[in-house]
């Protein structure tokens, strides 16, 4: 294939960003521009001469603009190979070759996102746009296609220096099919989630699970290696997820496990008040704490299990100060993450060349669907988030003190992020001991007591699921715990509450479970 010069272009876009500059560039090079509706009006307003598609085809727009570009002169001009038989057929149609197609689509996804009614959403299903760009992409040997304004600059540069290269035309064609695939998938996902069983107008329930679930991700970066060094890996970004929006200030490339740990750290820190800090190892919290500033929060979080913190991730949900940076560098961490860093903090981290320093720009809870890959399919669920004030009921005779209540709330938020079976010991400032990933809830209690960095007497505890037997509560009392928060819901709740009363523990039920299976 040769470089492509452009004599005639079809321009019809919904997203008009950058269009005036691009249109003037084409016109200055003597390119004939065919256009439609609002695009033609905008270009004329910028002094760019255009030929209306309806004038070119001899067919007026009809049905309120639903039919305007679906015409043999248009599609023939796009699809024709530059060979005698095709050009002869095109001449019979009264058309001419179209060398460049600049089209993007009606904003279907944005219309859905803003909660528009079904009739408006349906009107924003583009028909002509996808048809034209698919035709152009198929004929990439002779036609260039631009479906994204970000590519205007590249096309202008190449047209100004010898023509649009075959490599660029291939990349632009691939982008078209990525875009149409995602566009069609969004439409299929929307329509298959509409409820038509009820009388009256169809409606789309909130968080509906559609019959058809297309998934599309864009490659953000390739990773050093996968879960193990012998595995290759890459990070693909879902637009719903915030994790792809970070800035890496320094350090080695990220690995698969780094991103797994970073996701766990980010998810936890989003649930904690500010200023807070957490230390993560193998996707489990080693410790978490609140403080008066970044330094005090980090020190307390690390203190919970300073041995396990080695090689983990430190995350802070307020800007990292110089003093906090000094404290972080006292321990070997793979990653330190915060919303931002004071200049002096970044300077301090430069002494640790392998330390990855990441600015997490979005500290908001994840709201998109959660996907779990299993053999033969995909499990899909809504995210586990704290929605407002969850119910609390004191089921024991003794009510928790104010200090215990504050400690219980913090322990409950941390416990949500510990792999089950999970038990967290803590006080109002942070965690004291964490028992993670045990097959027995009693063993989780014993592990939390064993891992406690100080005597757990006077601590509170959080359990991510109910205690099925009184023995777990008895183990808490033996460790010195004075209050416990748990979902409740066991058939032996009465026996468990009786044990709490017998041992003078305060017990709070949440009626809500935050269980992390894996």
Short mmCIF file of C-alpha atoms in Angstrom, two decimals:
data_model
loop_
_atom_site.label_atom_id
_atom_site.label_comp_id
_atom_site.label_asym_id
_atom_site.label_seq_id
_atom_site.Cartn_x
_atom_site.Cartn_y
_atom_site.Cartn_z
CA UNK A 1 0.00 0.00 0.00
CA UNK A 2 1.09 3.56 -0.72
CA UNK A 3 0.70 6.75 1.23
CA UNK A 4 -2.74 8.26 0.70
CA UNK A 5 -3.47 11.76 -0.54
CA UNK A 6 -6.97 13.15 -0.03
CA UNK A 7 -9.10 14.86 -2.67
CA UNK A 8 -12.53 14.33 -1.16
CA UNK A 9 -13.63 13.85 2.47
CA UNK A 10 -16.91 13.01 4.15
CA UNK A 11 -17.24 14.78 7.52
CA UNK A 12 -20.22 14.17 9.82
CA UNK A 13 -19.63 14.19 13.59
CA UNK A 14 -21.54 14.43 16.86
CA UNK A 15 -18.42 15.28 18.87
CA UNK A 16 -17.23 18.49 17.21
CA UNK A 17 -14.15 19.07 19.36
CA UNK A 18 -11.19 20.09 17.19
CA UNK A 19 -13.35 20.09 14.07
CA UNK A 20 -12.91 23.73 13.06
CA UNK A 21 -9.11 23.44 12.93
CA UNK A 22 -9.26 20.12 11.08
CA UNK A 23 -11.89 21.38 8.62
CA UNK A 24 -9.89 24.51 7.80
CA UNK A 25 -6.78 22.39 7.28
CA UNK A 26 -8.58 20.18 4.75
CA UNK A 27 -10.11 23.15 2.94
CA UNK A 28 -6.74 24.92 2.72
CA UNK A 29 -5.36 21.82 0.98
CA UNK A 30 -8.14 21.93 -1.62
CA UNK A 31 -10.07 18.96 -0.24
CA UNK A 32 -13.74 18.85 -1.21
CA UNK A 33 -15.75 18.31 1.99
CA UNK A 34 -19.10 16.54 1.97
CA UNK A 35 -21.05 17.08 5.18
CA UNK A 36 -24.43 16.88 6.88
CA UNK A 37 -26.66 18.88 9.20
CA UNK A 38 -25.05 20.45 12.23
CA UNK A 39 -21.54 19.56 11.08
CA UNK A 40 -22.00 21.39 7.80
CA UNK A 41 -23.51 24.37 9.61
CA UNK A 42 -20.57 24.59 12.02
CA UNK A 43 -17.97 24.32 9.25
CA UNK A 44 -19.67 27.03 7.19
CA UNK A 45 -19.72 29.22 10.28
CA UNK A 46 -15.94 28.80 10.44
CA UNK A 47 -15.60 29.81 6.80
CA UNK A 48 -15.00 26.27 5.56
CA UNK A 49 -16.76 25.50 2.25
CA UNK A 50 -18.82 22.30 2.29
CA UNK A 51 -21.18 20.39 0.00
CA UNK A 52 -24.29 19.07 1.71
CA UNK A 53 -24.65 15.30 1.37
CA UNK A 54 -28.27 15.77 0.28
CA UNK A 55 -27.08 18.07 -2.53
CA UNK A 56 -24.37 15.59 -3.53
CA UNK A 57 -26.70 12.58 -3.60
CA UNK A 58 -29.73 14.43 -4.97
CA UNK A 59 -31.77 12.90 -2.14
CA UNK A 60 -33.06 15.14 0.67
CA UNK A 61 -32.81 14.13 4.31
CA UNK A 62 -36.06 12.42 5.32
CA UNK A 63 -37.75 11.10 8.44
CA UNK A 64 -36.36 13.85 10.63
CA UNK A 65 -32.79 13.12 9.57
CA UNK A 66 -32.97 9.39 10.19
CA UNK A 67 -32.10 8.77 6.54
CA UNK A 68 -29.48 11.03 4.95
CA UNK A 69 -26.13 9.29 4.30
CA UNK A 70 -27.39 5.78 3.48
CA UNK A 71 -27.06 6.26 -0.26
CA UNK A 72 -25.17 4.37 -3.02
CA UNK A 73 -23.19 7.47 -4.03
CA UNK A 74 -21.87 7.76 -0.46
CA UNK A 75 -21.18 4.10 0.26
CA UNK A 76 -20.05 3.45 -3.28
CA UNK A 77 -17.58 6.32 -3.00
CA UNK A 78 -16.25 4.88 0.26
CA UNK A 79 -16.14 1.19 -0.72
CA UNK A 80 -14.92 1.50 -4.30
CA UNK A 81 -11.48 0.06 -4.98
CA UNK A 82 -9.41 2.27 -7.24
CA UNK A 83 -9.69 -0.13 -10.20
CA UNK A 84 -11.55 0.23 -13.52
CA UNK A 85 -14.60 -1.93 -12.81
CA UNK A 86 -15.35 -0.28 -9.46
CA UNK A 87 -14.73 3.23 -10.72
CA UNK A 88 -16.94 2.60 -13.76
CA UNK A 89 -19.77 1.40 -11.53
CA UNK A 90 -19.30 4.42 -9.28
CA UNK A 91 -19.44 6.74 -12.29
CA UNK A 92 -22.76 5.17 -13.33
CA UNK A 93 -24.09 6.03 -9.86
CA UNK A 94 -23.04 9.62 -10.36
CA UNK A 95 -20.56 9.39 -7.49
CA UNK A 96 -16.85 9.89 -6.99
CA UNK A 97 -14.20 8.31 -4.73
CA UNK A 98 -14.18 9.45 -1.09
CA UNK A 99 -10.66 9.24 0.31
CA UNK A 100 -11.25 10.29 3.93
CA UNK A 101 -14.19 9.55 6.23
CA UNK A 102 -14.43 11.59 9.45
CA UNK A 103 -17.38 10.33 11.46
CA UNK A 104 -18.20 9.78 15.12
CA UNK A 105 -21.47 8.57 16.56
CA UNK A 106 -24.55 9.85 18.33
CA UNK A 107 -23.75 9.91 22.09
CA UNK A 108 -25.64 6.74 23.01
CA UNK A 109 -23.61 5.89 26.14
CA UNK A 110 -23.77 9.45 27.51
CA UNK A 111 -27.51 9.55 26.90
CA UNK A 112 -27.90 6.37 28.95
CA UNK A 113 -25.58 7.63 31.70
CA UNK A 114 -27.61 10.79 32.28
CA UNK A 115 -30.76 8.73 32.80
CA UNK A 116 -32.67 9.66 29.66
CA UNK A 117 -35.93 7.92 28.87
CA UNK A 118 -36.02 4.93 26.57
CA UNK A 119 -37.44 6.82 23.58
CA UNK A 120 -34.60 9.37 23.73
CA UNK A 121 -32.02 6.61 24.16
CA UNK A 122 -33.38 4.79 21.11
CA UNK A 123 -33.12 7.96 19.01
CA UNK A 124 -29.44 8.11 19.93
CA UNK A 125 -28.69 4.75 18.33
CA UNK A 126 -26.58 5.75 15.33
CA UNK A 127 -27.12 3.81 12.11
CA UNK A 128 -25.42 5.79 9.34
CA UNK A 129 -22.26 6.61 11.31
CA UNK A 130 -21.22 3.01 12.11
CA UNK A 131 -22.12 1.97 8.55
CA UNK A 132 -19.88 4.60 6.99
CA UNK A 133 -16.86 4.04 9.20
CA UNK A 134 -17.09 0.27 8.81
CA UNK A 135 -17.15 0.73 5.02
CA UNK A 136 -14.12 3.02 5.20
CA UNK A 137 -12.22 0.68 7.51
CA UNK A 138 -12.87 -2.27 5.20
CA UNK A 139 -11.44 -0.27 2.27
CA UNK A 140 -8.37 0.87 4.21
CA UNK A 141 -6.13 0.32 1.18
CA UNK A 142 -7.71 3.37 -0.46
CA UNK A 143 -9.52 5.21 2.34
CA UNK A 144 -8.53 6.67 5.71
CA UNK A 145 -11.10 6.83 8.50
CA UNK A 146 -11.13 8.96 11.65
CA UNK A 147 -13.68 8.16 14.36
CA UNK A 148 -11.89 9.92 17.25
CA UNK A 149 -10.96 13.64 17.31
CA UNK A 150 -7.72 12.76 19.08
CA UNK A 151 -6.44 11.45 15.71
CA UNK A 152 -6.90 14.73 13.81
CA UNK A 153 -3.38 15.93 14.65
CA UNK A 154 -1.75 12.74 13.37
CA UNK A 155 -3.70 12.84 10.09
CA UNK A 156 -2.89 16.51 9.54
CA UNK A 157 0.79 15.89 10.16
CA UNK A 158 0.94 13.03 7.65
CA UNK A 159 -1.12 14.82 5.01
CA UNK A 160 1.36 17.69 5.30
CA UNK A 161 4.35 15.41 4.76
CA UNK A 162 3.59 12.95 1.97
CA UNK A 163 0.20 11.44 2.72
CA UNK A 164 -1.47 9.16 5.28
CA UNK A 165 0.70 6.07 5.71
CA UNK A 166 -0.54 2.48 5.44
CA UNK A 167 0.42 1.90 9.08
CA UNK A 168 -1.74 4.79 10.23
CA UNK A 169 -4.66 3.66 8.06
CA UNK A 170 -4.45 0.17 9.59
CA UNK A 171 -4.43 1.58 13.11
CA UNK A 172 -7.35 3.89 12.36
CA UNK A 173 -9.31 1.01 10.80
CA UNK A 174 -8.69 -1.18 13.86
CA UNK A 175 -9.91 1.66 16.06
CA UNK A 176 -13.13 1.79 14.07
CA UNK A 177 -13.95 -1.84 14.76
CA UNK A 178 -13.00 -1.44 18.42
CA UNK A 179 -15.37 1.53 18.58
CA UNK A 180 -18.27 -0.07 16.70
CA UNK A 181 -17.88 -3.26 18.73
CA UNK A 182 -18.10 -1.32 21.97
CA UNK A 183 -20.95 0.83 20.65
CA UNK A 184 -23.01 -2.18 19.56
CA UNK A 185 -22.19 -3.91 22.84
CA UNK A 186 -23.44 -0.94 24.84
CA UNK A 187 -26.70 -0.97 22.88
CA UNK A 188 -27.15 -4.73 23.32
CA UNK A 189 -26.39 -4.46 27.03
CA UNK A 190 -28.92 -1.64 27.43
CA UNK A 191 -31.73 -3.25 25.44
CA UNK A 192 -31.28 -6.67 27.05
CA UNK A 193 -31.66 -5.04 30.46
CA UNK A 194 -35.03 -3.45 29.72
CA UNK A 195 -38.00 -4.90 31.60
CA UNK A 196 -40.91 -5.46 29.20
CA UNK A 197 -42.86 -7.82 31.45
CA UNK A 198 -44.88 -5.12 33.20
CA UNK A 199 -47.84 -3.32 31.71
CA UNK A 200 -47.28 0.13 30.23
CA UNK A 201 -44.01 1.58 29.02
CA UNK A 202 -40.93 -0.62 29.19
CA UNK A 203 -38.41 0.47 31.78
CA UNK A 204 -34.82 -0.25 32.69
CA UNK A 205 -34.39 -1.15 36.39
CA UNK A 206 -31.42 0.25 38.26
CA UNK A 207 -28.49 -2.18 38.38
CA UNK A 208 -30.32 -4.54 36.02
CA UNK A 209 -28.27 -7.58 35.01
CA UNK A 210 -28.71 -7.74 31.24
CA UNK A 211 -29.25 -10.99 29.37
CA UNK A 212 -26.15 -10.20 27.29
CA UNK A 213 -23.01 -8.79 28.90
CA UNK A 214 -20.29 -7.54 26.54
CA UNK A 215 -17.10 -6.45 28.29
CA UNK A 216 -14.60 -4.03 26.79
CA UNK A 217 -11.32 -2.97 28.30
CA UNK A 218 -8.52 -0.77 26.97
CA UNK A 219 -4.88 -1.72 27.55
CA UNK A 220 -3.38 0.71 30.03
CA UNK A 221 0.06 -0.86 30.25
CA UNK A 222 2.03 -4.08 30.06
CA UNK A 223 3.31 -5.39 33.39
CA UNK A 224 6.69 -6.71 34.50
CA UNK A 225 5.22 -10.20 34.94
CA UNK A 226 2.07 -11.97 36.05
CA UNK A 227 1.15 -13.59 39.34
CA UNK A 228 4.42 -15.48 39.03
CA UNK A 229 7.57 -14.43 37.13
CA UNK A 230 6.98 -17.10 34.47
CA UNK A 231 3.64 -15.52 33.51
CA UNK A 232 3.17 -12.50 31.23
CA UNK A 233 0.53 -9.92 32.08
CA UNK A 234 -1.01 -6.59 31.14
CA UNK A 235 -3.41 -4.17 32.81
CA UNK A 236 -6.60 -3.41 30.89
CA UNK A 237 -8.67 -0.51 32.13
CA UNK A 238 -12.42 -0.53 32.52
CA UNK A 239 -13.76 3.02 32.25
CA UNK A 240 -15.81 2.43 35.44
CA UNK A 241 -12.69 1.78 37.49
CA UNK A 242 -10.62 4.52 39.00
CA UNK A 243 -7.46 2.48 39.52
CA UNK A 244 -6.23 3.24 36.02
CA UNK A 245 -6.02 6.92 36.89
CA UNK A 246 -2.74 7.08 38.80
CA UNK A 247 0.55 8.83 38.23
CA UNK A 248 3.75 6.89 38.86
CA UNK A 249 6.41 9.32 40.04
CA UNK A 250 9.23 6.79 40.31
CA UNK A 251 10.18 3.14 40.69
CA UNK A 252 10.15 -0.06 38.69
CA UNK A 253 7.34 -1.08 36.38
CA UNK A 254 4.28 -2.49 38.09
CA UNK A 255 3.62 -6.22 38.22
CA UNK A 256 0.35 -8.13 38.31
CA UNK A 257 0.63 -8.64 42.09
CA UNK A 258 1.48 -4.97 42.63
CA UNK A 259 -1.82 -3.97 41.04
CA UNK A 260 -3.73 -6.60 43.02
CA UNK A 261 -2.28 -5.20 46.24
CA UNK A 262 -2.78 -1.61 45.10
CA UNK A 263 -6.44 -2.32 44.36
CA UNK A 264 -6.88 -3.79 47.84
CA UNK A 265 -5.14 -0.81 49.44
CA UNK A 266 -7.16 1.70 47.42
CA UNK A 267 -10.46 -0.05 48.22
CA UNK A 268 -9.71 -0.01 51.95
CA UNK A 269 -8.47 3.57 52.18
CA UNK A 270 -11.60 4.82 50.39
CA UNK A 271 -13.69 3.51 53.30
CA UNK A 272 -11.66 5.21 56.03
CA UNK A 273 -11.97 8.78 57.33
CA UNK A 274 -9.23 11.32 56.66
CA UNK A 275 -6.42 11.30 57.59
CA UNK A 276 -5.94 7.52 57.54
CA UNK A 277 -3.33 5.06 56.43
CA UNK A 278 -3.14 1.34 55.72
CA UNK A 279 -0.47 -1.24 55.04
CA UNK A 280 -1.36 -4.09 52.66
CA UNK A 281 0.40 -7.41 52.07
CA UNK A 282 -0.88 -10.09 49.69
CA UNK A 283 -4.17 -8.13 49.35
CA UNK A 284 -4.83 -8.30 53.11
CA UNK A 285 -4.45 -5.40 55.54
CA UNK A 286 -1.51 -5.73 57.92
CA UNK A 287 -2.83 -2.67 59.71
CA UNK A 288 -4.98 0.42 59.35
CA UNK A 289 -5.31 3.55 61.43
CA UNK A 290 -6.64 7.07 61.66
CA UNK A 291 -4.53 9.92 62.91
CA UNK A 292 -4.19 13.67 63.22
CA UNK A 293 -2.01 13.80 60.09
CA UNK A 294 -0.35 11.55 57.51
CA UNK A 295 2.59 10.76 59.79
CA UNK A 296 0.62 9.67 62.85
CA UNK A 297 -1.83 7.63 60.76
CA UNK A 298 0.97 5.82 58.92
CA UNK A 299 3.00 5.06 62.04
CA UNK A 300 0.02 3.50 63.79
CA UNK A 301 -0.98 1.47 60.70
CA UNK A 302 2.55 0.05 60.38
CA UNK A 303 2.74 -0.65 64.11
CA UNK A 304 -0.06 -3.25 63.97
CA UNK A 305 2.22 -5.75 62.20
CA UNK A 306 5.57 -4.18 61.41
CA UNK A 307 7.08 -7.57 60.57
CA UNK A 308 4.52 -8.42 57.88
CA UNK A 309 4.66 -4.85 56.53
CA UNK A 310 8.07 -5.62 54.99
CA UNK A 311 7.63 -5.75 51.20
CA UNK A 312 4.04 -4.54 51.31
CA UNK A 313 2.18 -1.41 50.21
CA UNK A 314 1.72 1.75 52.28
CA UNK A 315 -1.24 3.93 51.36
CA UNK A 316 -2.34 7.27 52.84
CA UNK A 317 -5.58 9.08 51.97
CA UNK A 318 -4.24 12.62 52.47
CA UNK A 319 -1.21 14.30 50.88
CA UNK A 320 2.02 12.67 51.98
CA UNK A 321 4.19 15.03 54.03
CA UNK A 322 7.98 15.05 54.25
CA UNK A 323 7.75 13.64 57.77
CA UNK A 324 5.50 10.79 56.62
CA UNK A 325 7.91 10.07 53.75
CA UNK A 326 10.79 9.85 56.24
CA UNK A 327 8.82 7.31 58.27
CA UNK A 328 7.84 5.26 55.19
CA UNK A 329 11.49 4.88 54.14
CA UNK A 330 12.31 3.25 57.49
CA UNK A 331 10.65 0.07 56.18
CA UNK A 332 11.09 -1.68 52.83
CA UNK A 333 7.88 -1.18 50.85
CA UNK A 334 7.14 -2.10 47.24
CA UNK A 335 4.75 0.84 46.80
CA UNK A 336 3.71 3.99 48.60
CA UNK A 337 0.51 5.62 47.38
CA UNK A 338 -1.28 8.85 48.30
CA UNK A 339 -3.44 11.47 46.55
CA UNK A 340 -0.37 13.72 46.24
CA UNK A 341 3.10 14.30 47.65
CA UNK A 342 4.82 17.36 49.01
CA UNK A 343 7.89 18.19 46.88
CA UNK A 344 10.16 17.38 49.79
CA UNK A 345 8.50 13.99 50.16
CA UNK A 346 9.23 13.08 46.54
CA UNK A 347 12.82 14.20 47.04
CA UNK A 348 13.11 11.94 50.07
CA UNK A 349 11.75 8.95 48.16
CA UNK A 350 14.31 9.37 45.37
CA UNK A 351 16.90 7.82 47.65
CA UNK A 352 14.88 4.57 47.32
CA UNK A 353 15.15 4.06 43.56
CA UNK A 354 13.14 0.83 43.42
CA UNK A 355 10.28 2.17 45.53
CA UNK A 356 7.22 2.79 43.37
CA UNK A 357 5.64 6.13 44.28
CA UNK A 358 2.07 6.47 43.00
CA UNK A 359 -0.39 9.35 43.15
CA UNK A 360 -3.96 7.99 43.26
CA UNK A 361 -6.13 10.72 41.79
CA UNK A 362 -9.53 9.26 42.66
CA UNK A 363 -10.20 8.25 46.24
CA UNK A 364 -13.85 7.34 45.77
CA UNK A 365 -15.47 3.94 46.34
CA UNK A 366 -15.76 1.77 43.26
CA UNK A 367 -19.34 1.70 41.97
CA UNK A 368 -19.12 -0.48 38.87
CA UNK A 369 -19.89 -4.17 38.65
CA UNK A 370 -17.44 -6.63 40.16
CA UNK A 371 -16.29 -9.51 37.94
CA UNK A 372 -14.83 -12.83 39.10
CA UNK A 373 -13.48 -15.21 36.47
CA UNK A 374 -14.31 -18.89 37.05
CA UNK A 375 -13.82 -21.93 34.86
CA UNK A 376 -16.30 -21.69 32.00
CA UNK A 377 -17.73 -18.28 32.79
CA UNK A 378 -17.89 -15.09 34.76
CA UNK A 379 -19.52 -14.23 38.08
CA UNK A 380 -20.97 -10.72 38.15
CA UNK A 381 -22.09 -8.83 41.23
CA UNK A 382 -22.74 -5.31 42.43
CA UNK A 383 -19.90 -3.87 44.54
CA UNK A 384 -19.78 -4.29 48.30
CA UNK A 385 -20.02 -0.69 49.49
CA UNK A 386 -21.09 1.05 52.68
CA UNK A 387 -24.37 2.73 51.74
CA UNK A 388 -25.12 5.53 54.19
CA UNK A 389 -25.76 4.68 57.84
CA UNK A 390 -26.05 0.91 58.14
CA UNK A 391 -28.39 -0.43 60.85
CA UNK A 392 -26.90 -1.16 64.25
CA UNK A 393 -28.58 -2.91 67.16
CA UNK A 394 -27.09 -3.63 70.57
CA UNK A 395 -28.19 -7.17 71.41
CA UNK A 396 -26.27 -7.61 74.69
CA UNK A 397 -27.26 -6.32 78.12
CA UNK A 398 -24.23 -4.05 78.26
CA UNK A 399 -24.14 -1.20 75.75
CA UNK A 400 -20.80 -0.17 74.24
CA UNK A 401 -19.13 2.94 75.63
CA UNK A 402 -18.52 5.91 73.33
CA UNK A 403 -14.88 4.86 72.90
CA UNK A 404 -15.93 1.30 72.14
CA UNK A 405 -18.50 2.52 69.61
CA UNK A 406 -15.89 4.52 67.71
CA UNK A 407 -13.49 1.57 67.81
CA UNK A 408 -16.18 -0.85 66.62
CA UNK A 409 -16.98 1.33 63.59
CA UNK A 410 -13.33 1.52 62.55
CA UNK A 411 -12.76 -2.22 63.06
CA UNK A 412 -15.92 -2.98 61.05
CA UNK A 413 -14.71 -0.91 58.10
CA UNK A 414 -11.30 -2.61 58.12
CA UNK A 415 -12.81 -6.08 58.55
CA UNK A 416 -14.69 -5.71 55.25
CA UNK A 417 -11.32 -5.76 53.46
CA UNK A 418 -9.80 -8.80 55.24
CA UNK A 419 -10.17 -12.20 53.61
CA UNK A 420 -12.60 -14.49 55.38
CA UNK A 421 -12.86 -15.88 57.88
CA UNK A 422 -11.76 -12.54 59.31
CA UNK A 423 -11.57 -11.07 62.80
CA UNK A 424 -10.06 -7.66 63.53
CA UNK A 425 -8.97 -6.40 66.97
CA UNK A 426 -8.65 -2.65 67.39
CA UNK A 427 -9.25 0.55 69.29
CA UNK A 428 -10.51 3.99 68.28
CA UNK A 429 -7.16 4.84 66.62
CA UNK A 430 -6.58 1.73 64.56
CA UNK A 431 -6.05 -1.99 64.34
CA UNK A 432 -4.25 -4.00 67.03
CA UNK A 433 -4.32 -7.48 65.54
CA UNK A 434 -5.81 -9.08 62.41
CA UNK A 435 -6.81 -12.71 61.91
CA UNK A 436 -7.27 -13.36 58.19
CA UNK A 437 -8.15 -16.24 55.90
CA UNK A 438 -8.96 -18.92 58.46
CA UNK A 439 -11.29 -21.84 57.87
CA UNK A 440 -12.52 -21.57 61.48
CA UNK A 441 -13.81 -18.37 63.06
CA UNK A 442 -12.34 -19.44 66.42
CA UNK A 443 -8.95 -19.78 64.75
CA UNK A 444 -9.39 -16.30 63.25
CA UNK A 445 -9.91 -14.95 66.80
CA UNK A 446 -6.86 -16.80 68.07
CA UNK A 447 -4.74 -15.56 65.16
CA UNK A 448 -5.82 -11.95 65.76
CA UNK A 449 -4.80 -12.32 69.41
CA UNK A 450 -1.49 -13.92 68.48
CA UNK A 451 -0.71 -11.20 65.89
CA UNK A 452 -1.65 -8.33 68.23
CA UNK A 453 1.26 -5.91 68.58
CA UNK A 454 0.23 -5.19 72.18
CA UNK A 455 -1.87 -6.80 74.87
CA UNK A 456 -5.37 -6.90 73.32
CA UNK A 457 -7.05 -6.47 76.69
CA UNK A 458 -9.59 -3.66 76.33
CA UNK A 459 -9.77 -3.94 72.53
CA UNK A 460 -12.93 -4.34 70.51
CA UNK A 461 -13.37 -6.89 67.73
CA UNK A 462 -15.12 -7.09 64.37
CA UNK A 463 -16.13 -10.32 62.66
CA UNK A 464 -17.02 -10.32 58.97
CA UNK A 465 -19.71 -13.00 59.43
CA UNK A 466 -21.77 -14.32 62.32
CA UNK A 467 -20.41 -16.49 65.10
CA UNK A 468 -22.04 -19.88 64.58
CA UNK A 469 -21.28 -21.06 68.13
CA UNK A 470 -20.52 -19.41 71.50
CA UNK A 471 -16.90 -20.65 71.37
CA UNK A 472 -15.82 -17.71 69.21
CA UNK A 473 -17.17 -15.21 71.74
CA UNK A 474 -15.50 -17.14 74.55
CA UNK A 475 -12.18 -16.89 72.68
CA UNK A 476 -12.68 -13.12 72.36
CA UNK A 477 -13.25 -12.75 76.09
CA UNK A 478 -10.22 -14.90 76.83
CA UNK A 479 -8.11 -12.48 74.75
CA UNK A 480 -9.46 -9.51 76.74
CA UNK A 481 -11.87 -8.09 74.14
CA UNK A 482 -14.68 -6.03 75.67
CA UNK A 483 -17.01 -5.43 72.68
CA UNK A 484 -17.70 -7.08 69.34
CA UNK A 485 -19.52 -6.13 66.15
CA UNK A 486 -20.84 -8.80 63.77
CA UNK A 487 -23.67 -9.27 61.26
CA UNK A 488 -25.73 -11.74 63.31
CA UNK A 489 -28.06 -14.18 61.63
CA UNK A 490 -26.94 -17.53 63.06
CA UNK A 491 -29.55 -20.04 64.15
CA UNK A 492 -27.65 -20.00 67.46
CA UNK A 493 -27.69 -16.21 67.91
CA UNK A 494 -29.46 -16.63 71.25
CA UNK A 495 -26.63 -18.84 72.55
CA UNK A 496 -24.00 -16.42 71.24
CA UNK A 497 -25.72 -13.42 72.88
CA UNK A 498 -26.07 -15.38 76.14
CA UNK A 499 -22.31 -16.03 76.08
CA UNK A 500 -21.65 -12.30 75.53
CA UNK A 501 -23.86 -11.42 78.52
CA UNK A 502 -22.24 -14.08 80.68
CA UNK A 503 -18.79 -12.70 79.82
CA UNK A 504 -19.88 -9.00 80.10
CA UNK A 505 -19.14 -8.26 76.44
CA UNK A 506 -21.07 -5.65 74.53
CA UNK A 507 -22.34 -7.11 71.25
CA UNK A 508 -23.60 -5.17 68.24
CA UNK A 509 -25.41 -6.69 65.27
CA UNK A 510 -25.26 -4.96 61.88
CA UNK A 511 -27.76 -7.10 59.91
CA UNK A 512 -25.37 -6.45 57.01
CA UNK A 513 -22.53 -8.75 56.00
CA UNK A 514 -19.27 -7.65 54.36
CA UNK A 515 -17.63 -10.97 53.61
CA UNK A 516 -14.58 -11.18 51.38
CA UNK A 517 -14.44 -14.68 49.98
CA UNK A 518 -11.40 -14.14 47.80
#
